[in-house]
Amino acid sequence: MGQKITVTKKRYWRKKAPTRGAHETSSVLGGIWLRAALIRAVRTVAQTAIATIGTSAVLSDVDWKIVASASVLSGILSILTAFAGLPEVDQATTYEEEGE
């Protein structure tokens, strides 16, 4: 009964995540999400423009108003869809949490 019992707290240390710039935060409208959403939107706009232009037989037959309208609409829809989640951001967050 003369023994002293000490209780030590377990400390769980995380490995430090790679340093990021001030513009790259993981908030919804922060750098990582915004960058991934914009890259995805630009790719979607380009793909829509290519597909719309490709429906014409001759370059002079292309209705540029329709190409622009469809491309802008696809970009807006891509940004709105990004609110549901982006795999690129999920992978970056997982990488940050694992600390590898």
PDB file of C-alpha atoms in Angstrom:
ATOM      1  CA  MET A   1       0.000   0.000   0.000  1.00  0.00           C
ATOM      2  CA  GLY A   2       2.953   2.261   0.082  1.00  0.00           C
ATOM      3  CA  GLN A   3       3.208   2.321  -3.722  1.00  0.00           C
ATOM      4  CA  LYS A   4       2.575   5.566  -5.532  1.00  0.00           C
ATOM      5  CA  ILE A   5       0.269   5.189  -8.498  1.00  0.00           C
ATOM      6  CA  THR A   6       0.778   7.702 -11.265  1.00  0.00           C
ATOM      7  CA  VAL A   7      -1.614   8.172 -14.100  1.00  0.00           C
ATOM      8  CA  THR A   8      -0.178   9.376 -17.341  1.00  0.00           C
ATOM      9  CA  LYS A   9      -2.275  10.805 -20.077  1.00  0.00           C
ATOM     10  CA  LYS A  10      -1.800   9.305 -23.470  1.00  0.00           C
ATOM     11  CA  ARG A  11      -1.017  11.905 -26.017  1.00  0.00           C
ATOM     12  CA  TYR A  12      -1.950  11.206 -29.566  1.00  0.00           C
ATOM     13  CA  TRP A  13       0.291  13.164 -31.836  1.00  0.00           C
ATOM     14  CA  ARG A  14      -0.499  13.703 -35.440  1.00  0.00           C
ATOM     15  CA  LYS A  15       2.163  13.875 -38.006  1.00  0.00           C
ATOM     16  CA  LYS A  16       2.382  17.317 -39.478  1.00  0.00           C
ATOM     17  CA  ALA A  17       0.703  17.723 -42.813  1.00  0.00           C
ATOM     18  CA  PRO A  18       2.686  19.155 -45.698  1.00  0.00           C
ATOM     19  CA  THR A  19       2.907  22.907 -45.480  1.00  0.00           C
ATOM     20  CA  ARG A  20       0.515  24.708 -47.748  1.00  0.00           C
ATOM     21  CA  GLY A  21       0.304  28.266 -48.841  1.00  0.00           C
ATOM     22  CA  ALA A  22      -2.186  30.684 -47.354  1.00  0.00           C
ATOM     23  CA  HIS A  23      -4.343  30.380 -50.476  1.00  0.00           C
ATOM     24  CA  GLU A  24      -4.780  26.609 -50.060  1.00  0.00           C
ATOM     25  CA  THR A  25      -7.122  25.879 -47.192  1.00  0.00           C
ATOM     26  CA  SER A  26      -9.558  23.016 -46.899  1.00  0.00           C
ATOM     27  CA  SER A  27     -12.692  25.097 -46.289  1.00  0.00           C
ATOM     28  CA  VAL A  28     -15.571  24.709 -48.693  1.00  0.00           C
ATOM     29  CA  LEU A  29     -14.861  27.942 -50.515  1.00  0.00           C
ATOM     30  CA  GLY A  30     -11.154  27.785 -49.750  1.00  0.00           C
ATOM     31  CA  GLY A  31      -8.237  27.204 -52.038  1.00  0.00           C
ATOM     32  CA  ILE A  32      -8.263  23.437 -52.531  1.00  0.00           C
ATOM     33  CA  TRP A  33     -11.981  23.148 -53.218  1.00  0.00           C
ATOM     34  CA  LEU A  34     -12.150  26.274 -55.341  1.00  0.00           C
ATOM     35  CA  ARG A  35      -9.138  25.279 -57.408  1.00  0.00           C
ATOM     36  CA  ALA A  36     -10.448  21.748 -58.011  1.00  0.00           C
ATOM     37  CA  ALA A  37     -13.935  23.047 -58.870  1.00  0.00           C
ATOM     38  CA  LEU A  38     -12.591  25.629 -61.329  1.00  0.00           C
ATOM     39  CA  ILE A  39     -10.296  23.122 -63.045  1.00  0.00           C
ATOM     40  CA  ARG A  40     -13.207  20.723 -63.394  1.00  0.00           C
ATOM     41  CA  ALA A  41     -15.487  23.500 -64.717  1.00  0.00           C
ATOM     42  CA  VAL A  42     -12.950  24.655 -67.313  1.00  0.00           C
ATOM     43  CA  ARG A  43     -12.531  21.082 -68.542  1.00  0.00           C
ATOM     44  CA  THR A  44     -16.307  20.668 -68.751  1.00  0.00           C
ATOM     45  CA  VAL A  45     -16.678  23.925 -70.706  1.00  0.00           C
ATOM     46  CA  ALA A  46     -13.960  22.848 -73.156  1.00  0.00           C
ATOM     47  CA  GLN A  47     -15.500  19.408 -73.644  1.00  0.00           C
ATOM     48  CA  THR A  48     -18.940  20.910 -74.255  1.00  0.00           C
ATOM     49  CA  ALA A  49     -17.531  23.403 -76.773  1.00  0.00           C
ATOM     50  CA  ILE A  50     -15.700  20.624 -78.623  1.00  0.00           C
ATOM     51  CA  ALA A  51     -18.801  18.457 -78.714  1.00  0.00           C
ATOM     52  CA  THR A  52     -21.041  21.311 -79.874  1.00  0.00           C
ATOM     53  CA  ILE A  53     -18.606  22.417 -82.585  1.00  0.00           C
ATOM     54  CA  GLY A  54     -18.229  18.812 -83.682  1.00  0.00           C
ATOM     55  CA  THR A  55     -21.923  18.560 -84.557  1.00  0.00           C
ATOM     56  CA  SER A  56     -21.427  20.890 -87.538  1.00  0.00           C
ATOM     57  CA  ALA A  57     -20.173  19.526 -90.824  1.00  0.00           C
ATOM     58  CA  VAL A  58     -18.246  22.672 -91.768  1.00  0.00           C
ATOM     59  CA  LEU A  59     -16.642  25.293 -89.521  1.00  0.00           C
ATOM     60  CA  SER A  60     -18.656  28.039 -91.209  1.00  0.00           C
ATOM     61  CA  ASP A  61     -21.878  26.259 -90.186  1.00  0.00           C
ATOM     62  CA  VAL A  62     -21.098  26.500 -86.458  1.00  0.00           C
ATOM     63  CA  ASP A  63     -23.635  28.560 -84.517  1.00  0.00           C
ATOM     64  CA  TRP A  64     -21.278  30.278 -82.067  1.00  0.00           C
ATOM     65  CA  LYS A  65     -24.109  31.600 -79.889  1.00  0.00           C
ATOM     66  CA  ILE A  66     -25.238  28.046 -79.202  1.00  0.00           C
ATOM     67  CA  VAL A  67     -21.653  26.919 -78.539  1.00  0.00           C
ATOM     68  CA  ALA A  68     -21.101  29.762 -76.053  1.00  0.00           C
ATOM     69  CA  SER A  69     -24.483  29.282 -74.390  1.00  0.00           C
ATOM     70  CA  ALA A  70     -24.089  25.526 -73.950  1.00  0.00           C
ATOM     71  CA  SER A  71     -20.504  25.895 -72.724  1.00  0.00           C
ATOM     72  CA  VAL A  72     -21.330  28.554 -70.117  1.00  0.00           C
ATOM     73  CA  LEU A  73     -24.307  26.538 -68.913  1.00  0.00           C
ATOM     74  CA  SER A  74     -22.176  23.419 -68.537  1.00  0.00           C
ATOM     75  CA  GLY A  75     -19.607  25.416 -66.527  1.00  0.00           C
ATOM     76  CA  ILE A  76     -22.295  26.707 -64.165  1.00  0.00           C
ATOM     77  CA  LEU A  77     -23.707  23.215 -63.720  1.00  0.00           C
ATOM     78  CA  SER A  78     -20.226  21.875 -63.030  1.00  0.00           C
ATOM     79  CA  ILE A  79     -19.685  24.414 -60.230  1.00  0.00           C
ATOM     80  CA  LEU A  80     -23.102  23.653 -58.731  1.00  0.00           C
ATOM     81  CA  THR A  81     -22.414  19.921 -58.903  1.00  0.00           C
ATOM     82  CA  ALA A  82     -19.084  20.476 -57.128  1.00  0.00           C
ATOM     83  CA  PHE A  83     -20.987  21.446 -53.968  1.00  0.00           C
ATOM     84  CA  ALA A  84     -22.001  17.789 -53.668  1.00  0.00           C
ATOM     85  CA  GLY A  85     -18.343  16.860 -53.344  1.00  0.00           C
ATOM     86  CA  LEU A  86     -15.157  16.548 -55.319  1.00  0.00           C
ATOM     87  CA  PRO A  87     -13.040  13.389 -55.235  1.00  0.00           C
ATOM     88  CA  GLU A  88      -9.874  15.462 -55.594  1.00  0.00           C
ATOM     89  CA  VAL A  89     -10.616  17.386 -52.399  1.00  0.00           C
ATOM     90  CA  ASP A  90     -11.576  14.221 -50.514  1.00  0.00           C
ATOM     91  CA  GLN A  91      -8.244  12.641 -51.473  1.00  0.00           C
ATOM     92  CA  ALA A  92      -6.311  15.748 -50.391  1.00  0.00           C
ATOM     93  CA  THR A  93      -8.130  15.832 -47.043  1.00  0.00           C
ATOM     94  CA  THR A  94      -7.445  12.129 -46.461  1.00  0.00           C
ATOM     95  CA  TYR A  95      -3.787  12.666 -47.309  1.00  0.00           C
ATOM     96  CA  GLU A  96      -3.634  15.577 -44.875  1.00  0.00           C
ATOM     97  CA  GLU A  97      -5.254  13.576 -42.061  1.00  0.00           C
ATOM     98  CA  GLU A  98      -2.982  10.579 -42.544  1.00  0.00           C
ATOM     99  CA  GLY A  99       0.034  12.853 -42.573  1.00  0.00           C
ATOM    100  CA  GLU A 100       1.968  10.894 -45.155  1.00  0.00           C
TER     101      GLU A 100
END
